[in-house]
mmCIF file with all atom_site columns, C-alpha atoms and ligand atoms in Angstrom:
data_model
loop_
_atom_site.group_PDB
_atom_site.id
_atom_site.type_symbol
_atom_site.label_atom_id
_atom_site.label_alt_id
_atom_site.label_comp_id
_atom_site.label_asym_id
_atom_site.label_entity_id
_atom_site.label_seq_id
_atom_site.pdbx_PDB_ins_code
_atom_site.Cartn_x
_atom_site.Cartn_y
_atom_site.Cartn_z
_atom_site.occupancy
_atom_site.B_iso_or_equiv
_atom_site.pdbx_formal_charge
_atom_site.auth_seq_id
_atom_site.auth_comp_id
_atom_site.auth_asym_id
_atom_site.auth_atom_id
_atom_site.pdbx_PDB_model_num
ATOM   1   C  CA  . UNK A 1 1   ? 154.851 -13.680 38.984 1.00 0.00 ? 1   UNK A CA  1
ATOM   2   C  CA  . UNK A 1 2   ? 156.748 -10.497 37.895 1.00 0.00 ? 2   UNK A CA  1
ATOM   3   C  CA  . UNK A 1 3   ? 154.065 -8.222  40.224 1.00 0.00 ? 3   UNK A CA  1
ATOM   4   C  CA  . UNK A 1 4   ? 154.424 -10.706 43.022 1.00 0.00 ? 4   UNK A CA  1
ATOM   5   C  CA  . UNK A 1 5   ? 158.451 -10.272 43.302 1.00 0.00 ? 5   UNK A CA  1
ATOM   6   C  CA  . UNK A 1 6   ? 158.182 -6.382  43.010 1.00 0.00 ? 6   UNK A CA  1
ATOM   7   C  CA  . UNK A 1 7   ? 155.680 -6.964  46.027 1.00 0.00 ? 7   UNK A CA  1
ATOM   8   C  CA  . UNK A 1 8   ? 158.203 -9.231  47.931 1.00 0.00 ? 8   UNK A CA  1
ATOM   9   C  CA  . UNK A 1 9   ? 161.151 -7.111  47.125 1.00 0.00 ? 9   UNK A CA  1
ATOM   10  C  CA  . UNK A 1 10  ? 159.390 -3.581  48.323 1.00 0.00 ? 10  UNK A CA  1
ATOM   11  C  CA  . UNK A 1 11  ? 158.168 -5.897  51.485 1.00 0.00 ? 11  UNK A CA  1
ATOM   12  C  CA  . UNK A 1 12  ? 161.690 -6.523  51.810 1.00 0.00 ? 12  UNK A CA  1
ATOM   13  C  CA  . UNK A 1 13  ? 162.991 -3.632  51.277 1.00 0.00 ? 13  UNK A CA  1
ATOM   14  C  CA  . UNK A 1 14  ? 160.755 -1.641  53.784 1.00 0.00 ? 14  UNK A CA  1
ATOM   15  C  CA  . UNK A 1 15  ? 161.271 -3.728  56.526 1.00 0.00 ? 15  UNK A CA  1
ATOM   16  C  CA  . UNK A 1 16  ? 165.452 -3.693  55.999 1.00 0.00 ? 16  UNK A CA  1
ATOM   17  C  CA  . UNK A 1 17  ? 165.428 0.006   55.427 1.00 0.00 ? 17  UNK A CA  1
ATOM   18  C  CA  . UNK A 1 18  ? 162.455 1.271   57.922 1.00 0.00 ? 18  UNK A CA  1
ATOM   19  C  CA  . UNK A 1 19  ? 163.749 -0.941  60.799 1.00 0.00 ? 19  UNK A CA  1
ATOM   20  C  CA  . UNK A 1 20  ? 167.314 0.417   60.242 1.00 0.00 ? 20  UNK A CA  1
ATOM   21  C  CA  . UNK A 1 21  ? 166.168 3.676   60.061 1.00 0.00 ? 21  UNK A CA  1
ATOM   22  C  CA  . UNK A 1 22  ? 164.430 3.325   63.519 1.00 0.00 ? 22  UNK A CA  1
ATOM   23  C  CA  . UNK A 1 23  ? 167.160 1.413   64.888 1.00 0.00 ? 23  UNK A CA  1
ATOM   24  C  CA  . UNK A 1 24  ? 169.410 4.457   64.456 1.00 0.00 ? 24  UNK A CA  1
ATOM   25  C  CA  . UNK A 1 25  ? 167.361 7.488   64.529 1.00 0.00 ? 25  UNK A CA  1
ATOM   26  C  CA  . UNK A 1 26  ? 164.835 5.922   67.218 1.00 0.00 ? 26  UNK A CA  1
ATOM   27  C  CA  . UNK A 1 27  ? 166.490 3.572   69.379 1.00 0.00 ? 27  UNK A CA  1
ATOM   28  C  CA  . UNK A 1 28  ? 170.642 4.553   69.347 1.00 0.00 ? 28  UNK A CA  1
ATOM   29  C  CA  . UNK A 1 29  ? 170.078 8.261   70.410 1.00 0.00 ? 29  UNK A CA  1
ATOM   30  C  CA  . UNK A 1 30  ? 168.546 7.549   73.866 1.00 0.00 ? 30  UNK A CA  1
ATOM   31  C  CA  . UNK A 1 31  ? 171.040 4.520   74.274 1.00 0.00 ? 31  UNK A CA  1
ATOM   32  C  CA  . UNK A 1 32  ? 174.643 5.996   73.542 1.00 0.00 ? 32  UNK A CA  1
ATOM   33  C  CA  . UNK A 1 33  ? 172.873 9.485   75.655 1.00 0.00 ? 33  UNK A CA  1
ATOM   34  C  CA  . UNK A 1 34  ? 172.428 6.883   78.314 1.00 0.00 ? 34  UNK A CA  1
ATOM   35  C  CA  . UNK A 1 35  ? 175.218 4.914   77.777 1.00 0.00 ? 35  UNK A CA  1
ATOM   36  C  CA  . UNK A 1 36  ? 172.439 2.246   78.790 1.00 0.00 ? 36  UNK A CA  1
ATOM   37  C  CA  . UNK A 1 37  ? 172.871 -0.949  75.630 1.00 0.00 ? 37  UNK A CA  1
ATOM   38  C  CA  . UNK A 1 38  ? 169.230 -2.294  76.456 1.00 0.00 ? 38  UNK A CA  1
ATOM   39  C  CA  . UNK A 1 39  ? 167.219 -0.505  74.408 1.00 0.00 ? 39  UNK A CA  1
ATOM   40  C  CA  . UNK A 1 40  ? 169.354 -1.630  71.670 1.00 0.00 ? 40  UNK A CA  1
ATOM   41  C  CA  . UNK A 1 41  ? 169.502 -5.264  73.230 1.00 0.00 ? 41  UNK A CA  1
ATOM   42  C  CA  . UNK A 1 42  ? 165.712 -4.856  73.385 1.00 0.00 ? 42  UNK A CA  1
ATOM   43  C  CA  . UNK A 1 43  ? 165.287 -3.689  69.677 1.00 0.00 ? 43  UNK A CA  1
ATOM   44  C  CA  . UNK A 1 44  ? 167.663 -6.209  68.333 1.00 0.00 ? 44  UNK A CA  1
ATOM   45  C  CA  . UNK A 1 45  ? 165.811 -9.228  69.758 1.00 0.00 ? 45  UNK A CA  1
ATOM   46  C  CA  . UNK A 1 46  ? 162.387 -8.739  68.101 1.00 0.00 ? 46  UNK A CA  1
ATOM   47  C  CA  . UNK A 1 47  ? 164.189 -6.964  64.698 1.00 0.00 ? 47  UNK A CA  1
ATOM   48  C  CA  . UNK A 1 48  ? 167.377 -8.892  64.478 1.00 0.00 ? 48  UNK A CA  1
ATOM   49  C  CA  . UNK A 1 49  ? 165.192 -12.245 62.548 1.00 0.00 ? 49  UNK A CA  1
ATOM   50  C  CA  . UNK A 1 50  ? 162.794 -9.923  60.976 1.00 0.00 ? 50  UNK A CA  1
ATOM   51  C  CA  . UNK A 1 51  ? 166.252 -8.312  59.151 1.00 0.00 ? 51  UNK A CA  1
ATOM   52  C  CA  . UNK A 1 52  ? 167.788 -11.676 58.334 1.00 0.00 ? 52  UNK A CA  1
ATOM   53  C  CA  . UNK A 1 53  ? 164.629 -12.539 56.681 1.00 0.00 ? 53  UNK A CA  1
ATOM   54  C  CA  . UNK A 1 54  ? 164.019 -9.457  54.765 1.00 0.00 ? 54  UNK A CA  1
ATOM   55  C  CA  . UNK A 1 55  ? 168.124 -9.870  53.434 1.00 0.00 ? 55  UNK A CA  1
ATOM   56  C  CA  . UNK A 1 56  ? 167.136 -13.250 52.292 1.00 0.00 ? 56  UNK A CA  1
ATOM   57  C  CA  . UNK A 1 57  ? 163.869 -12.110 50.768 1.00 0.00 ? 57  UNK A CA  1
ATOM   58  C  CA  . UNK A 1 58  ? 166.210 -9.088  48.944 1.00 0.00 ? 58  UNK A CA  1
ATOM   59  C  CA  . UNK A 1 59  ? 168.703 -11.613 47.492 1.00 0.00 ? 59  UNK A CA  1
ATOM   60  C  CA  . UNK A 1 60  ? 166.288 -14.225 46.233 1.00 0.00 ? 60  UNK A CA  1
ATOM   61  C  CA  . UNK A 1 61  ? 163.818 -11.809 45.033 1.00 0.00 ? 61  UNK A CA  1
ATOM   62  C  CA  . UNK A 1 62  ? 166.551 -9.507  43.616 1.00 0.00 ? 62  UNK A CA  1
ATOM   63  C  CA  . UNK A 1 63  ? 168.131 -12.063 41.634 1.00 0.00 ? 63  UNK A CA  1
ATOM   64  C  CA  . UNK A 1 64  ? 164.711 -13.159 40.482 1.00 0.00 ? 64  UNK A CA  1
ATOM   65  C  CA  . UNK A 1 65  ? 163.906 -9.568  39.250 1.00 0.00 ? 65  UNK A CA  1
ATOM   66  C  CA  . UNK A 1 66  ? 167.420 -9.489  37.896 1.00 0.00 ? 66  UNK A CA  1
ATOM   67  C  CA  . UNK A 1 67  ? 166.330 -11.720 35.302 1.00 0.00 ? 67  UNK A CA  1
ATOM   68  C  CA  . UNK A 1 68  ? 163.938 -9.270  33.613 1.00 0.00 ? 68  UNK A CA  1
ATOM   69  C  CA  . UNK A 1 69  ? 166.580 -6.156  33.377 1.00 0.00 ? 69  UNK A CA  1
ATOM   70  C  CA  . UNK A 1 70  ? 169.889 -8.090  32.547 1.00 0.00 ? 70  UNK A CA  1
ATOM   71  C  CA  . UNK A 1 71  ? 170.086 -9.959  29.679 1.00 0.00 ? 71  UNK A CA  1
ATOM   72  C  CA  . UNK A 1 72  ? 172.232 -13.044 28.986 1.00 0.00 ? 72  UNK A CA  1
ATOM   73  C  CA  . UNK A 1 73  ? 173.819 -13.414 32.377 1.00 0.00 ? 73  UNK A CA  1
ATOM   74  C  CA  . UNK A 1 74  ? 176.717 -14.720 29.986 1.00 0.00 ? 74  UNK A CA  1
ATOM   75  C  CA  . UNK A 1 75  ? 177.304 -11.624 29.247 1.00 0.00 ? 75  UNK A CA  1
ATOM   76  C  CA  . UNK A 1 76  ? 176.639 -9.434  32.427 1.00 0.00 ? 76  UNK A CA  1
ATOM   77  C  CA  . UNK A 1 77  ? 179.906 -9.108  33.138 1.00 0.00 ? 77  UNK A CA  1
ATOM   78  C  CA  . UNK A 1 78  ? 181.671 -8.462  29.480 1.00 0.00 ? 78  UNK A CA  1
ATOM   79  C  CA  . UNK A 1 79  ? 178.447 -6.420  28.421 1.00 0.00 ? 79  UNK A CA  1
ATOM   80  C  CA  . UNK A 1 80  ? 176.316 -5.138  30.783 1.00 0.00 ? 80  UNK A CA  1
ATOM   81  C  CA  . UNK A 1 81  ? 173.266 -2.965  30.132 1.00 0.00 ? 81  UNK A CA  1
ATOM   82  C  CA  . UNK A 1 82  ? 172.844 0.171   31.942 1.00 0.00 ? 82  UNK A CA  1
ATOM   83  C  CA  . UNK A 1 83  ? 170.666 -2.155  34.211 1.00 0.00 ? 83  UNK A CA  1
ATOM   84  C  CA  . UNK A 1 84  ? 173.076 -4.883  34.813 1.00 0.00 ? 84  UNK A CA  1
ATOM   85  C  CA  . UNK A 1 85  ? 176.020 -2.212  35.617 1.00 0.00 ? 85  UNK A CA  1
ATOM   86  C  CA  . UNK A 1 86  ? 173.128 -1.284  38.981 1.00 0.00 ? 86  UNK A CA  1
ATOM   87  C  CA  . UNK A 1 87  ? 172.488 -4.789  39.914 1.00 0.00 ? 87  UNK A CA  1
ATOM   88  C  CA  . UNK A 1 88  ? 175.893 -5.904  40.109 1.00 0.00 ? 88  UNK A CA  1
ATOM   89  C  CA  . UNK A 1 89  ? 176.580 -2.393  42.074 1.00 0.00 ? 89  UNK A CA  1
ATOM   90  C  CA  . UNK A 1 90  ? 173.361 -3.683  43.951 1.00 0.00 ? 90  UNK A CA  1
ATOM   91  C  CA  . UNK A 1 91  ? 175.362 -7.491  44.707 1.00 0.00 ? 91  UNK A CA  1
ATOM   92  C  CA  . UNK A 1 92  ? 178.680 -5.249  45.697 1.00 0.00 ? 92  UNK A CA  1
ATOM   93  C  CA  . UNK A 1 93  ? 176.509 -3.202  48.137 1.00 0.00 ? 93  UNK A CA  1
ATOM   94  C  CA  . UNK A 1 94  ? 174.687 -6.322  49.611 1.00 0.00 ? 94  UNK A CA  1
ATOM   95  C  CA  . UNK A 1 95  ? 178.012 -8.284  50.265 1.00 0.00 ? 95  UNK A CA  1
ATOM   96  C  CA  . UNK A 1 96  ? 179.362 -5.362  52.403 1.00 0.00 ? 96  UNK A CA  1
ATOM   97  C  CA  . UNK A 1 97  ? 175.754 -4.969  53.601 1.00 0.00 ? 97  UNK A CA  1
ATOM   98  C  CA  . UNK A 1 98  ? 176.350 -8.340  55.409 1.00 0.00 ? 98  UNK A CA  1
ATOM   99  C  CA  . UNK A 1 99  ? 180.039 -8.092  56.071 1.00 0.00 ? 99  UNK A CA  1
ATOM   100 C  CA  . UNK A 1 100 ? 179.390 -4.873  58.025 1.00 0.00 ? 100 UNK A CA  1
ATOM   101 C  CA  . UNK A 1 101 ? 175.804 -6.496  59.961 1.00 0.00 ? 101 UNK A CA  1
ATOM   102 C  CA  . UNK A 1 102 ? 177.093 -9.581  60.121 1.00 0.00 ? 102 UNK A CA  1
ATOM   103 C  CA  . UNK A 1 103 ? 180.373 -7.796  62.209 1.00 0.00 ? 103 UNK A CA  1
ATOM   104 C  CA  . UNK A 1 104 ? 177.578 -6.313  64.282 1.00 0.00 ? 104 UNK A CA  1
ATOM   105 C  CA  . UNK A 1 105 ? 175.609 -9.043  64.732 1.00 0.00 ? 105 UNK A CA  1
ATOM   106 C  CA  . UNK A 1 106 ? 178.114 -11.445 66.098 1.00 0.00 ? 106 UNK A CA  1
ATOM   107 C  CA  . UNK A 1 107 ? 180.968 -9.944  67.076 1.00 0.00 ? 107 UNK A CA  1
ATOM   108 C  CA  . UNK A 1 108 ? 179.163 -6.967  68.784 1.00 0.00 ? 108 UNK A CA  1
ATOM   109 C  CA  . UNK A 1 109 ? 175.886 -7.094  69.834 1.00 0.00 ? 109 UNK A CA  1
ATOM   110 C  CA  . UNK A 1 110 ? 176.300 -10.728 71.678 1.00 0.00 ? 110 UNK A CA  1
ATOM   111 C  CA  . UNK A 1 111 ? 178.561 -8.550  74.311 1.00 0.00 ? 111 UNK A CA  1
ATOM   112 C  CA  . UNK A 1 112 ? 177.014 -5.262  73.954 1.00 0.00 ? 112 UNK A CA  1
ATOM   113 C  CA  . UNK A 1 113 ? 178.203 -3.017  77.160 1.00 0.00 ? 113 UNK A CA  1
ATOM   114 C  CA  . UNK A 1 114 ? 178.350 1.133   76.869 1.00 0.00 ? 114 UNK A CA  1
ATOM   115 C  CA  . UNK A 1 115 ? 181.609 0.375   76.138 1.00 0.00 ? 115 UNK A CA  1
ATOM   116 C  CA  . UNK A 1 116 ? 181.213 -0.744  72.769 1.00 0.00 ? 116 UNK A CA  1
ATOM   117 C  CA  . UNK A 1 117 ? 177.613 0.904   72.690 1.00 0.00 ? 117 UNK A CA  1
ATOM   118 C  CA  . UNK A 1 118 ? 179.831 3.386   70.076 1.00 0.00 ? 118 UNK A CA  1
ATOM   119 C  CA  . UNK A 1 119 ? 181.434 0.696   67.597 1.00 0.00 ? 119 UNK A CA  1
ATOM   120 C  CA  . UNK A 1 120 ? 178.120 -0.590  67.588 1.00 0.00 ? 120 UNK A CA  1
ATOM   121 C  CA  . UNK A 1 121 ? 176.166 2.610   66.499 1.00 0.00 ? 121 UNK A CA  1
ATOM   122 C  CA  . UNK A 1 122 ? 178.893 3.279   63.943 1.00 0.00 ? 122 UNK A CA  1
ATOM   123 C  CA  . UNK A 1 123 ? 178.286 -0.406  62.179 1.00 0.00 ? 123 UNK A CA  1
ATOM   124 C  CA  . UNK A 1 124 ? 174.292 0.430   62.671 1.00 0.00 ? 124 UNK A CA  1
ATOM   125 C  CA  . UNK A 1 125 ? 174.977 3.765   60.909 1.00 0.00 ? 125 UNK A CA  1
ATOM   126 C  CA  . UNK A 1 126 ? 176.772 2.458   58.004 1.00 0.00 ? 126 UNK A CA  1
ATOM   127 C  CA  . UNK A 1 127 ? 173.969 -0.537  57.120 1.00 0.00 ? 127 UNK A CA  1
ATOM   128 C  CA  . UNK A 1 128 ? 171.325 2.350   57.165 1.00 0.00 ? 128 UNK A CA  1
ATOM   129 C  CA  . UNK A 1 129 ? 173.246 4.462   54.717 1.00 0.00 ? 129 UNK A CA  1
ATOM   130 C  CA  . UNK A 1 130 ? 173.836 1.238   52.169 1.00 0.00 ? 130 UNK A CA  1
ATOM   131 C  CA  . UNK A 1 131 ? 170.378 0.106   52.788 1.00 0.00 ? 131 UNK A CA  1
ATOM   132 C  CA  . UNK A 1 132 ? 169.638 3.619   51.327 1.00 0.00 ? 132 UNK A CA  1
ATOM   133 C  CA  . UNK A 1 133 ? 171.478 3.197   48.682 1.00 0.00 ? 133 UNK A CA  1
ATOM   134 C  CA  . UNK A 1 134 ? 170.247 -0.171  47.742 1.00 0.00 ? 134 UNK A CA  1
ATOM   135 C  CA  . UNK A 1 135 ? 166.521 1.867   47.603 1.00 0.00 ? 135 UNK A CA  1
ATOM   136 C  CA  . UNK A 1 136 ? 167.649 4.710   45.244 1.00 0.00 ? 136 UNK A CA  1
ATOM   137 C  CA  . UNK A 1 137 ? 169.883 2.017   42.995 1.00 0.00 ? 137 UNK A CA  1
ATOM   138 C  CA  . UNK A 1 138 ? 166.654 0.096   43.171 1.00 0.00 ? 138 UNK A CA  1
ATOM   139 C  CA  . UNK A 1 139 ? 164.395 2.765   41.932 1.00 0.00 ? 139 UNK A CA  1
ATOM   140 C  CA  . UNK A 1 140 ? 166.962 3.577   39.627 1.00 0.00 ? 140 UNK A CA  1
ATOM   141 C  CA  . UNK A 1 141 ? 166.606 0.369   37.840 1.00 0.00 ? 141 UNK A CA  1
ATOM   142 C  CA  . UNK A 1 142 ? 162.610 0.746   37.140 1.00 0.00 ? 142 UNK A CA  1
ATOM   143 C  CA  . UNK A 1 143 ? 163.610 4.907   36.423 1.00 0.00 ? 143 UNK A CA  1
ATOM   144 C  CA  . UNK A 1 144 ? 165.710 3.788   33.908 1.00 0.00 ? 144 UNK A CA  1
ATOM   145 C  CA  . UNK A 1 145 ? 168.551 6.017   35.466 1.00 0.00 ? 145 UNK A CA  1
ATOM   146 C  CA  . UNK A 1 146 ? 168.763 8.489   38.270 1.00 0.00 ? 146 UNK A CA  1
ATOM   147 C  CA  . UNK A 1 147 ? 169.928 11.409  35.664 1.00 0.00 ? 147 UNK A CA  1
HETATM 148 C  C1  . LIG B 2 .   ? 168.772 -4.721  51.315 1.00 0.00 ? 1   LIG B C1  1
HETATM 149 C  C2  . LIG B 2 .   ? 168.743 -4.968  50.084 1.00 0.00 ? 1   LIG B C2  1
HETATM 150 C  C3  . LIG B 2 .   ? 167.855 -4.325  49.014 1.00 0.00 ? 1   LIG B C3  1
HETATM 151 C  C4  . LIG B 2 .   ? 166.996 -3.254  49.086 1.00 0.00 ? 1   LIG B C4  1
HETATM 152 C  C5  . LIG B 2 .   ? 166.684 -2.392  50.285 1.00 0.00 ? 1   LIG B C5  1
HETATM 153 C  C6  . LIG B 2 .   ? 166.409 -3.094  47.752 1.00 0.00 ? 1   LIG B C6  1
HETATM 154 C  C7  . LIG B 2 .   ? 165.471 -2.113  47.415 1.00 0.00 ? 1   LIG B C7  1
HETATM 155 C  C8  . LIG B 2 .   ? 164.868 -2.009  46.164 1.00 0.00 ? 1   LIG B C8  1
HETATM 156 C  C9  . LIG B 2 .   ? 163.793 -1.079  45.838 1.00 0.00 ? 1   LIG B C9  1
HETATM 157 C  C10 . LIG B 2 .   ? 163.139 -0.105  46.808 1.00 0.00 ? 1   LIG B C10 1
HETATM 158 C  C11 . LIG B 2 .   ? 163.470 -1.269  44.521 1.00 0.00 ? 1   LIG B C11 1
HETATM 159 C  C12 . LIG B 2 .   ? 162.401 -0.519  43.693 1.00 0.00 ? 1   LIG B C12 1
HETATM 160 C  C13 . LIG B 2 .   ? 161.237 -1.445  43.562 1.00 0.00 ? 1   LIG B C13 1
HETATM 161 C  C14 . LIG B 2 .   ? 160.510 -1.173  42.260 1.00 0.00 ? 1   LIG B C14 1
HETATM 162 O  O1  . LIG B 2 .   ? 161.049 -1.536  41.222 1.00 0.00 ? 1   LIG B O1  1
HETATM 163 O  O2  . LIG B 2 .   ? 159.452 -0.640  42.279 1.00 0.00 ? 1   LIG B O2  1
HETATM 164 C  C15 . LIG B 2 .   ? 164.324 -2.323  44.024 1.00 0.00 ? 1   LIG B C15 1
HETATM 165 C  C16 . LIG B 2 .   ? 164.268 -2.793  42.734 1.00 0.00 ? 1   LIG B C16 1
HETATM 166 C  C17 . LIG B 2 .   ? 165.107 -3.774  42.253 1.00 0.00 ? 1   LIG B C17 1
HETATM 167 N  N1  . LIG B 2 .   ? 166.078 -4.460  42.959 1.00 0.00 ? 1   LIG B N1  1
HETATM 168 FE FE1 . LIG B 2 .   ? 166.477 -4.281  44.926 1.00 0.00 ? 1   LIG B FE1 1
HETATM 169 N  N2  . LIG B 2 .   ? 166.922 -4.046  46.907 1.00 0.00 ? 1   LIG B N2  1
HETATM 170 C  C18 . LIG B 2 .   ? 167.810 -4.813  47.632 1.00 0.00 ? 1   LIG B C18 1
HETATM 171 C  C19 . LIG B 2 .   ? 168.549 -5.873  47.180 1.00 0.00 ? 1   LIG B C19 1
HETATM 172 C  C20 . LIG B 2 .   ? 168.596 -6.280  45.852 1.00 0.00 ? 1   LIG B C20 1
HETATM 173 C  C21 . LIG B 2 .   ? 169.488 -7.313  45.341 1.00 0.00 ? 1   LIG B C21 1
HETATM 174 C  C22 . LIG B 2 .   ? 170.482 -8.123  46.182 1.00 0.00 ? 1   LIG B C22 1
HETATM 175 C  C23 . LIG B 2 .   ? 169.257 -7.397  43.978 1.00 0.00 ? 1   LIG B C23 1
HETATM 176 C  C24 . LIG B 2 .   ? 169.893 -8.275  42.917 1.00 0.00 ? 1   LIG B C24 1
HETATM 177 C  C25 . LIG B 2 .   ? 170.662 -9.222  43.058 1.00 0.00 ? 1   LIG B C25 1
HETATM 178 C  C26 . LIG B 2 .   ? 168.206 -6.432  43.662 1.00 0.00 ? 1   LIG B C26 1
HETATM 179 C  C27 . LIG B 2 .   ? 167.684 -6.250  42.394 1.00 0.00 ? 1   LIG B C27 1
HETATM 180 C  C28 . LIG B 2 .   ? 166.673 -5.363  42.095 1.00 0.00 ? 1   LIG B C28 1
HETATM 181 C  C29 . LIG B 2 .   ? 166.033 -5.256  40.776 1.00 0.00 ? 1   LIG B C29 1
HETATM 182 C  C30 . LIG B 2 .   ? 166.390 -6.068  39.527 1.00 0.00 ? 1   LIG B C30 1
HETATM 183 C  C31 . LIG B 2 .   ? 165.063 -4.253  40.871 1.00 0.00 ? 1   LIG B C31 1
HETATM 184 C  C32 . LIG B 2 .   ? 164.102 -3.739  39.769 1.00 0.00 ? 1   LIG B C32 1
HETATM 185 C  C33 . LIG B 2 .   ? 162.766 -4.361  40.037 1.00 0.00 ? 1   LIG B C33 1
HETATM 186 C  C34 . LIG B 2 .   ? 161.742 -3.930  38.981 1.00 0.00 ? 1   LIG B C34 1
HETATM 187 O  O3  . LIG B 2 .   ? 161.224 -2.830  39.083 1.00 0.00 ? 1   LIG B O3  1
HETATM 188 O  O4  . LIG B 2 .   ? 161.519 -4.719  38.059 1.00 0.00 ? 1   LIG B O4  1
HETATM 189 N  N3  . LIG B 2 .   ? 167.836 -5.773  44.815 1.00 0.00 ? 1   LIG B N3  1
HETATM 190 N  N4  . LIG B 2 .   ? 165.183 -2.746  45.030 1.00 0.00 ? 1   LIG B N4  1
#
């Protein structure tokens, strides 16, 4: 069960980070150039459920995993081990993970023009440097540390 979650959450985790990572470094760059929001509008359509599904993958699977670093969950919060102290930095990163895509998502992209073509690269930019960070925390935890 253990190997099938680490499966699962590296699934996850490649298809929230690699499709971010194209988003911005594939996609954006030709579309603010142009000032032309399609190829975003374009992207977005076949990624946007594919990213939703890998977020709820992350979360279920994270929590899951959580289970095996943590420790009494009693006492996560008075005591943590080093590992708890990442995976509650790992919850703090997810929720603004979804405040900042979930700005994107509905406030944004539903009335993408090249006006906004900008605010919208800036949110994309931002969820591709947590979703970083939610990799290296992540290796972290197996590393036993980063230093
Ligand atoms: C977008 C969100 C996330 C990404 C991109 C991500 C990425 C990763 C990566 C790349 C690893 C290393 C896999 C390995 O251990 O070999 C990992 C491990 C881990 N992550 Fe996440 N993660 C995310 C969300 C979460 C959340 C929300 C939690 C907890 C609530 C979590 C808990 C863990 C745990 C406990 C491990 C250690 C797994 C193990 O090796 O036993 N992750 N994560």
């Amino acid at each position: 069960m253990y190997k099938l979650l680490v499966i699962l959450h590296l699934l996850g985790a490649a298809t929230w980070v690699g499709g971010h990572i194209a988003l911005v470094r594939g996609v954006l760059p030709r579309a603010l150039r142009d000032r032309d929001p399609e190829p975003v509008i374009r992207f977005e359509r076949g990624f946007g459920k594919a990213a939703l599904l890998a977020l709820v993958v992350q979360l279920a699977t994270g929590l899951a995993l959580a289970n095996f670093w943590v420790g009494p969950w009693s006492t996560v919060l008075t005591e943590p081990t080093p590992a708890a102290k990442i995976v509650l930095l790992k919850l703090a990163v997810l929720v603004l993970s979804v405040a900042v895509s979930g700005h994107a998502y509905h406030r944004i992209l539903p009335r993408l023009t090249e006006h906004n073509l900008f605010a919208f690269a800036w949110h994309a930019r931002i969820i591709t440097l947590l979703a970083v960070i939610m990799l290296v925390l992540g290796g972290a935890i197996r590393l036993g540390g980063l230093f």
